[in-house]
Amino acid sequence: MLKRYLSSTSAKSLASALDEKVYQVTTYARPDDLCITRGQNAKLYDDINGREYIDFTAGIAVTALGHSNPEVADIMHKQALKLVHSSNLYYNKECLDLSSKLVEKTKKFGGQFDASKVFLCNSGTEANEAALKFAKKHGITINPKKQGIIAFQNSFHGRTMGALSVTSNPKYRTPFGDLIPHVTFLNLNDELTKFNDYISSNRDKLAGLIVEPVQGEGGIFPVPADKLIGLKKICSENEVAVIYDEIQCGLGRTGKLWAHAALPKEAHPDIFTSAKALGNGFPIAATIVNDKINNALQVGDHGTTYGGNPLGSAVSKYVVDVIADEKFLSQVEAKGEIFKTRLRELQKRFPEQIKDVRGRGLIIGAEFAEPPTEVIKRARELGLLVITAGKSTARFVPALTIEDSVIEEGLEIFAKAVEAVYK
């Protein structure tokens, strides 16, 4: 297959293919010697350059069921022959089926106990934009001044103006000047008494609070259960809607259907968001709300052209069915233990360089004393793709279907990369 592909593209050398990068806007820093042409489960291929890579990134926690999943491909093919798009002017069966499935599976697998309605859209940042609008609308119906949003330091919620407004990193925020007003960033490490003092004293100005149960881009930091339980209690007492951003940590990534499914129902959110894995690479996202939030919404309060299109919904139904399975979720936890065990062994060998290994399921971070830029580069040269998170964390978010043997092989490469850099 590789030879056939190479012969069909032999007229186009690596250099000429990458010459086309001049037509891309300069928003990404990419290696100049890598151009992905195809994938298979937890492996990616650069056929132009004749390279094979073990993939510990899954498109940044997106292809949870693996690259080129044959069932996903078959569903896309069959649905594309039936109906791709019809607009939200009308119902479509795939959208309705997916919405009911998300609510029912969420409740069955210990997620938001009062999940009620679903808004389908196209990306994580769009799902968070909807969540923020829903929370603000709910607050305004209580008190027109109740518009403020609490977010947290080290957070990441997206790149559009609303989602960016609740993303704490100045690197992403400051180039764009004034953003959405009335956003306050608190420190998740503070005591609950401090949160209670702030929220209760500003209850007439606060509409919502948004938090990732496991902070992803910030460096893979699981938020302690007692902190989330306490925050929800404080917010409920002060009529502040709670939003859980589960775009990266949700849909099986932690070994639970949703990260918040590990919490008692009194800590469940009023709104939570999902994207990334929801379409296994096809753009689709969801904002799930309870009746309290939904009752604040009116026809025309929000919308999207492509959201809930039949093609994306058909793919997502399959993804949810596969992941919402106890056997599947338990193997995610088992695979995560392989990562943590091997990384902690490596940490013992390099205690001055690797400061911490943390995470749940298959969202794991190895924090280095310095940015692991050279380690990541060396790993890529050896045939492993790994990405970073936060200031100095190597992030491991492979396909949830990755084979144990591929995990072991990839971690062996990672160990060699660490050895090469810190020998």
PDB file of N, CA, C and O in Angstrom, residues 45-92:
ATOM      1  N   TYR A  45       1.060   8.211   9.766  1.00  0.00           N
ATOM      2  CA  TYR A  45       2.058   7.966   8.729  1.00  0.00           C
ATOM      3  C   TYR A  45       2.308   9.231   7.915  1.00  0.00           C
ATOM      4  O   TYR A  45       1.383   9.946   7.544  1.00  0.00           O
ATOM      5  N   ASP A  46       3.583   9.467   7.658  1.00  0.00           N
ATOM      6  CA  ASP A  46       4.028  10.510   6.738  1.00  0.00           C
ATOM      7  C   ASP A  46       4.607   9.778   5.541  1.00  0.00           C
ATOM      8  O   ASP A  46       5.798   9.489   5.481  1.00  0.00           O
ATOM      9  N   ASP A  47       3.741   9.421   4.594  1.00  0.00           N
ATOM     10  CA  ASP A  47       4.182   8.647   3.437  1.00  0.00           C
ATOM     11  C   ASP A  47       5.102   9.449   2.531  1.00  0.00           C
ATOM     12  O   ASP A  47       5.920   8.880   1.807  1.00  0.00           O
ATOM     13  N   ILE A  48       4.975  10.757   2.550  1.00  0.00           N
ATOM     14  CA  ILE A  48       5.838  11.597   1.725  1.00  0.00           C
ATOM     15  C   ILE A  48       7.285  11.452   2.165  1.00  0.00           C
ATOM     16  O   ILE A  48       8.205  11.386   1.359  1.00  0.00           O
ATOM     17  N   ASN A  49       7.462  11.356   3.475  1.00  0.00           N
ATOM     18  CA  ASN A  49       8.818  11.261   4.039  1.00  0.00           C
ATOM     19  C   ASN A  49       9.169   9.839   4.463  1.00  0.00           C
ATOM     20  O   ASN A  49      10.235   9.601   5.020  1.00  0.00           O
ATOM     21  N   GLY A  50       8.211   8.903   4.264  1.00  0.00           N
ATOM     22  CA  GLY A  50       8.479   7.515   4.602  1.00  0.00           C
ATOM     23  C   GLY A  50       8.622   7.248   6.083  1.00  0.00           C
ATOM     24  O   GLY A  50       9.452   6.441   6.510  1.00  0.00           O
ATOM     25  N   ARG A  51       7.787   7.900   6.928  1.00  0.00           N
ATOM     26  CA  ARG A  51       7.902   7.745   8.379  1.00  0.00           C
ATOM     27  C   ARG A  51       6.617   7.203   8.986  1.00  0.00           C
ATOM     28  O   ARG A  51       5.523   7.517   8.534  1.00  0.00           O
ATOM     29  N   GLU A  52       6.782   6.400  10.038  1.00  0.00           N
ATOM     30  CA  GLU A  52       5.668   5.888  10.832  1.00  0.00           C
ATOM     31  C   GLU A  52       5.818   6.399  12.256  1.00  0.00           C
ATOM     32  O   GLU A  52       6.930   6.419  12.790  1.00  0.00           O
ATOM     33  N   TYR A  53       4.703   6.804  12.865  1.00  0.00           N
ATOM     34  CA  TYR A  53       4.751   7.344  14.225  1.00  0.00           C
ATOM     35  C   TYR A  53       3.711   6.661  15.106  1.00  0.00           C
ATOM     36  O   TYR A  53       2.562   6.449  14.685  1.00  0.00           O
ATOM     37  N   ILE A  54       4.099   6.348  16.325  1.00  0.00           N
ATOM     38  CA  ILE A  54       3.125   6.044  17.364  1.00  0.00           C
ATOM     39  C   ILE A  54       2.557   7.375  17.823  1.00  0.00           C
ATOM     40  O   ILE A  54       3.296   8.331  18.059  1.00  0.00           O
ATOM     41  N   ASP A  55       1.244   7.419  17.940  1.00  0.00           N
ATOM     42  CA  ASP A  55       0.572   8.692  18.217  1.00  0.00           C
ATOM     43  C   ASP A  55      -0.005   8.693  19.625  1.00  0.00           C
ATOM     44  O   ASP A  55      -0.994   8.023  19.897  1.00  0.00           O
ATOM     45  N   PHE A  56       0.602   9.478  20.517  1.00  0.00           N
ATOM     46  CA  PHE A  56       0.094   9.658  21.876  1.00  0.00           C
ATOM     47  C   PHE A  56      -0.721  10.937  21.994  1.00  0.00           C
ATOM     48  O   PHE A  56      -0.967  11.426  23.089  1.00  0.00           O
ATOM     49  N   THR A  57      -1.160  11.513  20.855  1.00  0.00           N
ATOM     50  CA  THR A  57      -1.883  12.779  20.873  1.00  0.00           C
ATOM     51  C   THR A  57      -3.360  12.643  20.496  1.00  0.00           C
ATOM     52  O   THR A  57      -4.192  13.422  20.955  1.00  0.00           O
ATOM     53  N   ALA A  58      -3.675  11.682  19.620  1.00  0.00           N
ATOM     54  CA  ALA A  58      -5.050  11.478  19.133  1.00  0.00           C
ATOM     55  C   ALA A  58      -5.684  12.782  18.651  1.00  0.00           C
ATOM     56  O   ALA A  58      -6.856  13.065  18.908  1.00  0.00           O
ATOM     57  N   GLY A  59      -4.894  13.593  17.950  1.00  0.00           N
ATOM     58  CA  GLY A  59      -5.431  14.859  17.452  1.00  0.00           C
ATOM     59  C   GLY A  59      -5.834  15.799  18.564  1.00  0.00           C
ATOM     60  O   GLY A  59      -6.791  16.557  18.433  1.00  0.00           O
ATOM     61  N   ILE A  60      -5.108  15.758  19.687  1.00  0.00           N
ATOM     62  CA  ILE A  60      -5.393  16.471  20.933  1.00  0.00           C
ATOM     63  C   ILE A  60      -6.700  15.942  21.545  1.00  0.00           C
ATOM     64  O   ILE A  60      -7.696  16.658  21.674  1.00  0.00           O
ATOM     65  N   ALA A  61      -6.663  14.657  21.878  1.00  0.00           N
ATOM     66  CA  ALA A  61      -7.769  13.980  22.574  1.00  0.00           C
ATOM     67  C   ALA A  61      -9.049  13.935  21.736  1.00  0.00           C
ATOM     68  O   ALA A  61     -10.149  13.957  22.282  1.00  0.00           O
ATOM     69  N   VAL A  62      -8.917  13.856  20.438  1.00  0.00           N
ATOM     70  CA  VAL A  62     -10.079  13.876  19.543  1.00  0.00           C
ATOM     71  C   VAL A  62     -10.441  12.479  19.025  1.00  0.00           C
ATOM     72  O   VAL A  62     -11.575  12.031  19.173  1.00  0.00           O
ATOM     73  N   THR A  63      -9.489  11.792  18.413  1.00  0.00           N
ATOM     74  CA  THR A  63      -9.796  10.501  17.787  1.00  0.00           C
ATOM     75  C   THR A  63      -9.773   9.401  18.844  1.00  0.00           C
ATOM     76  O   THR A  63      -8.917   8.519  18.860  1.00  0.00           O
ATOM     77  N   ALA A  64     -10.767   9.445  19.726  1.00  0.00           N
ATOM     78  CA  ALA A  64     -10.827   8.518  20.861  1.00  0.00           C
ATOM     79  C   ALA A  64     -10.965   7.072  20.407  1.00  0.00           C
ATOM     80  O   ALA A  64     -10.484   6.158  21.076  1.00  0.00           O
ATOM     81  N   LEU A  65     -11.622   6.848  19.279  1.00  0.00           N
ATOM     82  CA  LEU A  65     -11.789   5.494  18.752  1.00  0.00           C
ATOM     83  C   LEU A  65     -10.796   5.198  17.644  1.00  0.00           C
ATOM     84  O   LEU A  65     -10.989   4.260  16.861  1.00  0.00           O
ATOM     85  N   GLY A  66      -9.733   5.980  17.587  1.00  0.00           N
ATOM     86  CA  GLY A  66      -8.635   5.706  16.663  1.00  0.00           C
ATOM     87  C   GLY A  66      -8.777   6.375  15.314  1.00  0.00           C
ATOM     88  O   GLY A  66      -9.879   6.708  14.863  1.00  0.00           O
ATOM     89  N   HIS A  67      -7.636   6.566  14.671  1.00  0.00           N
ATOM     90  CA  HIS A  67      -7.622   7.119  13.318  1.00  0.00           C
ATOM     91  C   HIS A  67      -8.220   6.114  12.334  1.00  0.00           C
ATOM     92  O   HIS A  67      -8.032   4.905  12.464  1.00  0.00           O
ATOM     93  N   SER A  68      -8.914   6.626  11.335  1.00  0.00           N
ATOM     94  CA  SER A  68      -9.468   5.814  10.243  1.00  0.00           C
ATOM     95  C   SER A  68     -10.315   4.659  10.770  1.00  0.00           C
ATOM     96  O   SER A  68     -10.258   3.536  10.254  1.00  0.00           O
ATOM     97  N   ASN A  69     -11.097   4.932  11.803  1.00  0.00           N
ATOM     98  CA  ASN A  69     -11.965   3.905  12.358  1.00  0.00           C
ATOM     99  C   ASN A  69     -12.919   3.414  11.267  1.00  0.00           C
ATOM    100  O   ASN A  69     -13.671   4.212  10.698  1.00  0.00           O
ATOM    101  N   PRO A  70     -12.899   2.124  10.953  1.00  0.00           N
ATOM    102  CA  PRO A  70     -13.703   1.643   9.818  1.00  0.00           C
ATOM    103  C   PRO A  70     -15.197   1.818  10.018  1.00  0.00           C
ATOM    104  O   PRO A  70     -15.931   2.077   9.046  1.00  0.00           O
ATOM    105  N   GLU A  71     -15.702   1.680  11.244  1.00  0.00           N
ATOM    106  CA  GLU A  71     -17.122   1.864  11.492  1.00  0.00           C
ATOM    107  C   GLU A  71     -17.533   3.312  11.281  1.00  0.00           C
ATOM    108  O   GLU A  71     -18.589   3.603  10.709  1.00  0.00           O
ATOM    109  N   VAL A  72     -16.689   4.236  11.755  1.00  0.00           N
ATOM    110  CA  VAL A  72     -16.962   5.663  11.553  1.00  0.00           C
ATOM    111  C   VAL A  72     -16.971   5.984  10.066  1.00  0.00           C
ATOM    112  O   VAL A  72     -17.855   6.701   9.571  1.00  0.00           O
ATOM    113  N   ALA A  73     -16.005   5.438   9.340  1.00  0.00           N
ATOM    114  CA  ALA A  73     -15.937   5.682   7.895  1.00  0.00           C
ATOM    115  C   ALA A  73     -17.185   5.151   7.191  1.00  0.00           C
ATOM    116  O   ALA A  73     -17.735   5.798   6.290  1.00  0.00           O
ATOM    117  N   ASP A  74     -17.650   3.980   7.602  1.00  0.00           N
ATOM    118  CA  ASP A  74     -18.834   3.378   6.984  1.00  0.00           C
ATOM    119  C   ASP A  74     -20.084   4.201   7.285  1.00  0.00           C
ATOM    120  O   ASP A  74     -20.929   4.417   6.396  1.00  0.00           O
ATOM    121  N   ILE A  75     -20.195   4.676   8.530  1.00  0.00           N
ATOM    122  CA  ILE A  75     -21.341   5.508   8.906  1.00  0.00           C
ATOM    123  C   ILE A  75     -21.345   6.807   8.104  1.00  0.00           C
ATOM    124  O   ILE A  75     -22.389   7.239   7.597  1.00  0.00           O
ATOM    125  N   MET A  76     -20.190   7.422   7.969  1.00  0.00           N
ATOM    126  CA  MET A  76     -20.099   8.670   7.198  1.00  0.00           C
ATOM    127  C   MET A  76     -20.510   8.440   5.746  1.00  0.00           C
ATOM    128  O   MET A  76     -21.242   9.253   5.159  1.00  0.00           O
ATOM    129  N   HIS A  77     -20.030   7.336   5.187  1.00  0.00           N
ATOM    130  CA  HIS A  77     -20.353   7.038   3.789  1.00  0.00           C
ATOM    131  C   HIS A  77     -21.860   6.849   3.601  1.00  0.00           C
ATOM    132  O   HIS A  77     -22.477   7.471   2.719  1.00  0.00           O
ATOM    133  N   LYS A  78     -22.459   6.020   4.450  1.00  0.00           N
ATOM    134  CA  LYS A  78     -23.889   5.723   4.310  1.00  0.00           C
ATOM    135  C   LYS A  78     -24.752   6.958   4.567  1.00  0.00           C
ATOM    136  O   LYS A  78     -25.728   7.208   3.853  1.00  0.00           O
ATOM    137  N   GLN A  79     -24.386   7.737   5.602  1.00  0.00           N
ATOM    138  CA  GLN A  79     -25.185   8.917   5.915  1.00  0.00           C
ATOM    139  C   GLN A  79     -25.038   9.989   4.843  1.00  0.00           C
ATOM    140  O   GLN A  79     -26.009  10.688   4.514  1.00  0.00           O
ATOM    141  N   ALA A  80     -23.842  10.117   4.281  1.00  0.00           N
ATOM    142  CA  ALA A  80     -23.623  11.115   3.231  1.00  0.00           C
ATOM    143  C   ALA A  80     -24.472  10.815   1.999  1.00  0.00           C
ATOM    144  O   ALA A  80     -24.856  11.728   1.256  1.00  0.00           O
ATOM    145  N   LEU A  81     -24.772   9.547   1.793  1.00  0.00           N
ATOM    146  CA  LEU A  81     -25.626   9.179   0.668  1.00  0.00           C
ATOM    147  C   LEU A  81     -27.104   9.454   0.954  1.00  0.00           C
ATOM    148  O   LEU A  81     -27.916   9.503   0.029  1.00  0.00           O
ATOM    149  N   LYS A  82     -27.448   9.614   2.253  1.00  0.00           N
ATOM    150  CA  LYS A  82     -28.831   9.892   2.647  1.00  0.00           C
ATOM    151  C   LYS A  82     -29.092  11.383   2.831  1.00  0.00           C
ATOM    152  O   LYS A  82     -29.951  11.972   2.182  1.00  0.00           O
ATOM    153  N   LEU A  83     -28.309  12.001   3.770  1.00  0.00           N
ATOM    154  CA  LEU A  83     -28.538  13.416   4.088  1.00  0.00           C
ATOM    155  C   LEU A  83     -27.367  13.932   4.910  1.00  0.00           C
ATOM    156  O   LEU A  83     -27.039  13.367   5.946  1.00  0.00           O
ATOM    157  N   VAL A  84     -26.747  14.993   4.432  1.00  0.00           N
ATOM    158  CA  VAL A  84     -25.629  15.603   5.164  1.00  0.00           C
ATOM    159  C   VAL A  84     -26.111  16.778   5.995  1.00  0.00           C
ATOM    160  O   VAL A  84     -25.734  16.931   7.155  1.00  0.00           O
ATOM    161  N   HIS A  85     -26.984  17.596   5.434  1.00  0.00           N
ATOM    162  CA  HIS A  85     -27.386  18.835   6.095  1.00  0.00           C
ATOM    163  C   HIS A  85     -28.812  19.187   5.694  1.00  0.00           C
ATOM    164  O   HIS A  85     -29.200  19.015   4.538  1.00  0.00           O
ATOM    165  N   SER A  86     -29.580  19.694   6.667  1.00  0.00           N
ATOM    166  CA  SER A  86     -30.930  20.147   6.336  1.00  0.00           C
ATOM    167  C   SER A  86     -31.281  21.459   7.023  1.00  0.00           C
ATOM    168  O   SER A  86     -32.338  22.019   6.758  1.00  0.00           O
ATOM    169  N   SER A  87     -30.412  21.938   7.939  1.00  0.00           N
ATOM    170  CA  SER A  87     -30.546  23.170   8.707  1.00  0.00           C
ATOM    171  C   SER A  87     -31.409  22.962   9.937  1.00  0.00           C
ATOM    172  O   SER A  87     -32.198  21.999  10.024  1.00  0.00           O
ATOM    173  N   ASN A  88     -31.308  23.872  10.887  1.00  0.00           N
ATOM    174  CA  ASN A  88     -32.099  23.802  12.112  1.00  0.00           C
ATOM    175  C   ASN A  88     -33.486  24.430  11.958  1.00  0.00           C
ATOM    176  O   ASN A  88     -34.191  24.647  12.942  1.00  0.00           O
ATOM    177  N   LEU A  89     -33.875  24.692  10.709  1.00  0.00           N
ATOM    178  CA  LEU A  89     -35.250  25.111  10.447  1.00  0.00           C
ATOM    179  C   LEU A  89     -36.208  23.935  10.610  1.00  0.00           C
ATOM    180  O   LEU A  89     -37.412  24.117  10.742  1.00  0.00           O
ATOM    181  N   TYR A  90     -35.625  22.712  10.569  1.00  0.00           N
ATOM    182  CA  TYR A  90     -36.435  21.500  10.672  1.00  0.00           C
ATOM    183  C   TYR A  90     -35.736  20.511  11.601  1.00  0.00           C
ATOM    184  O   TYR A  90     -34.521  20.561  11.796  1.00  0.00           O
ATOM    185  N   TYR A  91     -36.496  19.597  12.169  1.00  0.00           N
ATOM    186  CA  TYR A  91     -35.896  18.486  12.897  1.00  0.00           C
ATOM    187  C   TYR A  91     -35.240  17.532  11.901  1.00  0.00           C
ATOM    188  O   TYR A  91     -35.670  17.424  10.744  1.00  0.00           O
ATOM    189  N   ASN A  92     -34.196  16.821  12.362  1.00  0.00           N
ATOM    190  CA  ASN A  92     -33.729  15.662  11.600  1.00  0.00           C
ATOM    191  C   ASN A  92     -33.541  14.503  12.573  1.00  0.00           C
ATOM    192  O   ASN A  92     -33.225  14.708  13.745  1.00  0.00           O
TER     193      ASN A  92
END
